[in-house]
Amino acid sequence: MTIMTKVFGEISIDDDRIITFSKGIVGFPELTEFALLHDSEKGSDSIHWLQSIQEPAFAMPVMDPLRVCPDYNPEVDDEILRNLGELNQDEMLVLVTMTVPKEVEKMSVNLKGPIVINAAQKTAIQVIVEGEEYPVKFPIYDILNAKKEKAGD
């Protein structure tokens, strides 16, 4: 399938790369099919994009939360994850959504609403973490800059 995206222009997405969110994502319950994309020039360690298949203009930046919060380990009720099918730790991918405002120094990730993907079955769910341990807006600009400077040494 070929779609015209806002971030990557015209791209081709194989059907076997489509990830299904049976309940959509927070704020967009009608969007249930996404592809996980990344800029090949920046490598798969960089920011990824959850690209909507149904709404090509909608793409959400996401990243591995361990890059900015090494001890990130939210408790999620097994019952919530049951919809993903049989989960194997090696096939589970956890991502958090990013907010990148005009003032890039205020860039943040949402540690309260991680996305859990069963890579083997191409199913996913966005969960809301109980408690106050993880914020909705966790600032990451300084963390990413420090990592970039360290890598440049």
PDB file of C-alpha atoms in Angstrom:
ATOM      1  CA  MET A   1       0.000   0.000   0.000  1.00  0.00           C
ATOM      2  CA  THR A   2       1.257   3.498  -0.829  1.00  0.00           C
ATOM      3  CA  ILE A   3       0.299   6.548   1.223  1.00  0.00           C
ATOM      4  CA  MET A   4       1.308  10.210   1.190  1.00  0.00           C
ATOM      5  CA  THR A   5       2.616  11.124   4.659  1.00  0.00           C
ATOM      6  CA  LYS A   6       3.331  14.483   6.229  1.00  0.00           C
ATOM      7  CA  VAL A   7       6.744  13.457   7.606  1.00  0.00           C
ATOM      8  CA  PHE A   8       8.152  11.066   4.990  1.00  0.00           C
ATOM      9  CA  GLY A   9       6.287  12.034   1.806  1.00  0.00           C
ATOM     10  CA  GLU A  10       5.029   9.180  -0.342  1.00  0.00           C
ATOM     11  CA  ILE A  11       5.912   5.806   1.155  1.00  0.00           C
ATOM     12  CA  SER A  12       5.050   2.196   0.544  1.00  0.00           C
ATOM     13  CA  ILE A  13       4.016   0.110   3.546  1.00  0.00           C
ATOM     14  CA  ASP A  14       3.808  -3.665   3.399  1.00  0.00           C
ATOM     15  CA  ASP A  15       0.666  -5.136   4.968  1.00  0.00           C
ATOM     16  CA  ASP A  16       2.813  -7.222   7.324  1.00  0.00           C
ATOM     17  CA  ARG A  17       4.199  -4.008   8.892  1.00  0.00           C
ATOM     18  CA  ILE A  18       0.792  -2.700   9.971  1.00  0.00           C
ATOM     19  CA  ILE A  19       0.277  -2.642  13.737  1.00  0.00           C
ATOM     20  CA  THR A  20      -3.318  -2.822  14.964  1.00  0.00           C
ATOM     21  CA  PHE A  21      -4.512  -0.913  18.041  1.00  0.00           C
ATOM     22  CA  SER A  22      -7.870  -2.558  18.754  1.00  0.00           C
ATOM     23  CA  LYS A  23      -8.952   0.436  20.869  1.00  0.00           C
ATOM     24  CA  GLY A  24      -7.131   3.171  18.958  1.00  0.00           C
ATOM     25  CA  ILE A  25      -4.872   5.572  20.829  1.00  0.00           C
ATOM     26  CA  VAL A  26      -5.705   8.121  23.500  1.00  0.00           C
ATOM     27  CA  GLY A  27      -7.548  11.006  21.873  1.00  0.00           C
ATOM     28  CA  PHE A  28      -7.926   9.182  18.554  1.00  0.00           C
ATOM     29  CA  PRO A  29      -9.941   5.995  19.176  1.00  0.00           C
ATOM     30  CA  GLU A  30     -10.937   5.785  15.488  1.00  0.00           C
ATOM     31  CA  LEU A  31      -7.301   5.420  14.367  1.00  0.00           C
ATOM     32  CA  THR A  32      -6.461   1.742  14.759  1.00  0.00           C
ATOM     33  CA  GLU A  33      -3.862   0.948  12.079  1.00  0.00           C
ATOM     34  CA  PHE A  34      -0.324   2.284  12.202  1.00  0.00           C
ATOM     35  CA  ALA A  35       3.130   1.583  10.850  1.00  0.00           C
ATOM     36  CA  LEU A  36       6.259   2.209  12.900  1.00  0.00           C
ATOM     37  CA  LEU A  37       8.706   4.237  10.795  1.00  0.00           C
ATOM     38  CA  HIS A  38      12.098   5.820  11.363  1.00  0.00           C
ATOM     39  CA  ASP A  39      14.461   7.998   9.393  1.00  0.00           C
ATOM     40  CA  SER A  40      16.930   5.496   7.933  1.00  0.00           C
ATOM     41  CA  GLU A  41      19.643   8.187   7.791  1.00  0.00           C
ATOM     42  CA  LYS A  42      19.423   8.691  11.557  1.00  0.00           C
ATOM     43  CA  GLY A  43      19.212   4.984  12.354  1.00  0.00           C
ATOM     44  CA  SER A  44      16.677   2.973  14.281  1.00  0.00           C
ATOM     45  CA  ASP A  45      18.024   4.303  17.589  1.00  0.00           C
ATOM     46  CA  SER A  46      16.541   7.725  16.916  1.00  0.00           C
ATOM     47  CA  ILE A  47      12.990   8.977  17.053  1.00  0.00           C
ATOM     48  CA  HIS A  48      10.393   6.705  15.477  1.00  0.00           C
ATOM     49  CA  TRP A  49       7.038   7.714  14.043  1.00  0.00           C
ATOM     50  CA  LEU A  50       3.728   5.959  14.513  1.00  0.00           C
ATOM     51  CA  GLN A  51       2.232   6.675  11.116  1.00  0.00           C
ATOM     52  CA  SER A  52      -1.531   6.310  10.809  1.00  0.00           C
ATOM     53  CA  ILE A  53      -2.632   4.232   7.853  1.00  0.00           C
ATOM     54  CA  GLN A  54      -6.215   5.578   7.937  1.00  0.00           C
ATOM     55  CA  GLU A  55      -5.199   9.254   8.290  1.00  0.00           C
ATOM     56  CA  PRO A  56      -1.925   9.817   6.369  1.00  0.00           C
ATOM     57  CA  ALA A  57      -1.545  13.358   7.747  1.00  0.00           C
ATOM     58  CA  PHE A  58      -1.322  11.941  11.287  1.00  0.00           C
ATOM     59  CA  ALA A  59       2.051  10.728  12.545  1.00  0.00           C
ATOM     60  CA  MET A  60       3.149  10.740  16.151  1.00  0.00           C
ATOM     61  CA  PRO A  61       6.793  10.879  17.252  1.00  0.00           C
ATOM     62  CA  VAL A  62       7.651   8.071  19.688  1.00  0.00           C
ATOM     63  CA  MET A  63      10.800   6.775  21.340  1.00  0.00           C
ATOM     64  CA  ASP A  64      12.169   4.104  23.642  1.00  0.00           C
ATOM     65  CA  PRO A  65      11.599   5.457  27.175  1.00  0.00           C
ATOM     66  CA  LEU A  66      14.827   3.836  28.419  1.00  0.00           C
ATOM     67  CA  ARG A  67      16.814   6.385  26.384  1.00  0.00           C
ATOM     68  CA  VAL A  68      15.643   9.157  28.703  1.00  0.00           C
ATOM     69  CA  CYS A  69      14.516   7.299  31.834  1.00  0.00           C
ATOM     70  CA  PRO A  70      16.799   4.254  32.342  1.00  0.00           C
ATOM     71  CA  ASP A  71      14.784   2.914  35.298  1.00  0.00           C
ATOM     72  CA  TYR A  72      11.404   3.167  33.520  1.00  0.00           C
ATOM     73  CA  ASN A  73       9.394   0.112  34.513  1.00  0.00           C
ATOM     74  CA  PRO A  74       5.702   0.898  34.954  1.00  0.00           C
ATOM     75  CA  GLU A  75       3.368  -1.716  36.369  1.00  0.00           C
ATOM     76  CA  VAL A  76       0.649  -2.654  33.916  1.00  0.00           C
ATOM     77  CA  ASP A  77      -2.179  -5.032  34.782  1.00  0.00           C
ATOM     78  CA  ASP A  78      -1.790  -8.315  32.866  1.00  0.00           C
ATOM     79  CA  GLU A  79      -5.510  -8.180  32.077  1.00  0.00           C
ATOM     80  CA  ILE A  80      -4.955  -5.008  30.012  1.00  0.00           C
ATOM     81  CA  LEU A  81      -2.177  -6.660  28.006  1.00  0.00           C
ATOM     82  CA  ARG A  82      -4.202  -9.816  27.362  1.00  0.00           C
ATOM     83  CA  ASN A  83      -5.687  -8.189  24.218  1.00  0.00           C
ATOM     84  CA  LEU A  84      -2.226  -8.205  22.639  1.00  0.00           C
ATOM     85  CA  GLY A  85      -2.131 -11.978  22.411  1.00  0.00           C
ATOM     86  CA  GLU A  86       0.624 -14.164  23.788  1.00  0.00           C
ATOM     87  CA  LEU A  87       3.434 -11.872  24.914  1.00  0.00           C
ATOM     88  CA  ASN A  88       7.068 -12.886  24.879  1.00  0.00           C
ATOM     89  CA  GLN A  89       9.479 -10.378  26.509  1.00  0.00           C
ATOM     90  CA  ASP A  90      11.729 -10.529  23.421  1.00  0.00           C
ATOM     91  CA  GLU A  91       8.826  -9.541  21.168  1.00  0.00           C
ATOM     92  CA  MET A  92       7.440  -6.758  23.358  1.00  0.00           C
ATOM     93  CA  LEU A  93       8.243  -3.179  22.450  1.00  0.00           C
ATOM     94  CA  VAL A  94       7.435  -0.264  24.752  1.00  0.00           C
ATOM     95  CA  LEU A  95       7.383   3.260  23.346  1.00  0.00           C
ATOM     96  CA  VAL A  96       6.339   6.647  24.688  1.00  0.00           C
ATOM     97  CA  THR A  97       4.868   9.535  22.738  1.00  0.00           C
ATOM     98  CA  MET A  98       6.837  12.741  22.337  1.00  0.00           C
ATOM     99  CA  THR A  99       5.768  16.348  22.305  1.00  0.00           C
ATOM    100  CA  VAL A 100       8.064  18.679  20.374  1.00  0.00           C
ATOM    101  CA  PRO A 101       6.807  22.271  20.715  1.00  0.00           C
ATOM    102  CA  LYS A 102       8.191  25.307  18.842  1.00  0.00           C
ATOM    103  CA  GLU A 103      10.380  25.946  21.874  1.00  0.00           C
ATOM    104  CA  VAL A 104      12.329  22.716  21.432  1.00  0.00           C
ATOM    105  CA  GLU A 105      13.840  23.099  24.917  1.00  0.00           C
ATOM    106  CA  LYS A 106      10.388  22.155  26.267  1.00  0.00           C
ATOM    107  CA  MET A 107      10.412  18.789  24.467  1.00  0.00           C
ATOM    108  CA  SER A 108       8.911  16.014  26.599  1.00  0.00           C
ATOM    109  CA  VAL A 109       7.707  12.418  26.594  1.00  0.00           C
ATOM    110  CA  ASN A 110       4.556  10.994  28.130  1.00  0.00           C
ATOM    111  CA  LEU A 111       5.688   8.371  30.646  1.00  0.00           C
ATOM    112  CA  LYS A 112       2.120   8.039  31.944  1.00  0.00           C
ATOM    113  CA  GLY A 113       0.698   6.630  28.678  1.00  0.00           C
ATOM    114  CA  PRO A 114       3.162   4.130  27.171  1.00  0.00           C
ATOM    115  CA  ILE A 115       2.407   2.162  24.031  1.00  0.00           C
ATOM    116  CA  VAL A 116       2.984  -1.585  24.288  1.00  0.00           C
ATOM    117  CA  ILE A 117       3.479  -3.466  21.017  1.00  0.00           C
ATOM    118  CA  ASN A 118       3.482  -7.216  20.502  1.00  0.00           C
ATOM    119  CA  ALA A 119       5.931  -7.249  17.576  1.00  0.00           C
ATOM    120  CA  ALA A 120       5.234 -10.895  16.706  1.00  0.00           C
ATOM    121  CA  GLN A 121       1.476 -10.435  16.355  1.00  0.00           C
ATOM    122  CA  LYS A 122       1.520  -6.768  15.239  1.00  0.00           C
ATOM    123  CA  THR A 123      -0.956  -5.771  17.945  1.00  0.00           C
ATOM    124  CA  ALA A 124      -0.657  -2.794  20.276  1.00  0.00           C
ATOM    125  CA  ILE A 125      -2.338  -0.893  23.063  1.00  0.00           C
ATOM    126  CA  GLN A 126      -1.767   2.424  24.758  1.00  0.00           C
ATOM    127  CA  VAL A 127      -2.104   2.070  28.511  1.00  0.00           C
ATOM    128  CA  ILE A 128      -2.476   4.607  31.291  1.00  0.00           C
ATOM    129  CA  VAL A 129      -0.117   3.959  34.196  1.00  0.00           C
ATOM    130  CA  GLU A 130      -1.712   4.280  37.638  1.00  0.00           C
ATOM    131  CA  GLY A 131      -0.157   6.411  40.374  1.00  0.00           C
ATOM    132  CA  GLU A 132       1.979   9.520  40.338  1.00  0.00           C
ATOM    133  CA  GLU A 133       5.393   7.977  39.679  1.00  0.00           C
ATOM    134  CA  TYR A 134       5.457   8.800  35.960  1.00  0.00           C
ATOM    135  CA  PRO A 135       4.459  12.222  34.573  1.00  0.00           C
ATOM    136  CA  VAL A 136       2.571  13.059  31.379  1.00  0.00           C
ATOM    137  CA  LYS A 137       5.250  15.645  30.510  1.00  0.00           C
ATOM    138  CA  PHE A 138       8.730  14.373  31.346  1.00  0.00           C
ATOM    139  CA  PRO A 139      11.316  16.919  30.031  1.00  0.00           C
ATOM    140  CA  ILE A 140      13.939  15.300  27.787  1.00  0.00           C
ATOM    141  CA  TYR A 141      15.791  18.117  25.988  1.00  0.00           C
ATOM    142  CA  ASP A 142      18.689  18.304  28.465  1.00  0.00           C
ATOM    143  CA  ILE A 143      18.943  14.506  28.703  1.00  0.00           C
ATOM    144  CA  LEU A 144      19.177  14.085  24.919  1.00  0.00           C
ATOM    145  CA  ASN A 145      21.693  16.950  24.616  1.00  0.00           C
ATOM    146  CA  ALA A 146      23.905  15.425  27.312  1.00  0.00           C
ATOM    147  CA  LYS A 147      23.834  12.060  25.490  1.00  0.00           C
ATOM    148  CA  LYS A 148      24.680  13.751  22.191  1.00  0.00           C
ATOM    149  CA  GLU A 149      27.632  15.609  23.750  1.00  0.00           C
ATOM    150  CA  LYS A 150      28.875  12.419  25.420  1.00  0.00           C
ATOM    151  CA  ALA A 151      28.671  10.516  22.103  1.00  0.00           C
ATOM    152  CA  GLY A 152      30.642  13.298  20.421  1.00  0.00           C
ATOM    153  CA  ASP A 153      33.557  13.003  22.859  1.00  0.00           C
TER     154      ASP A 153
END
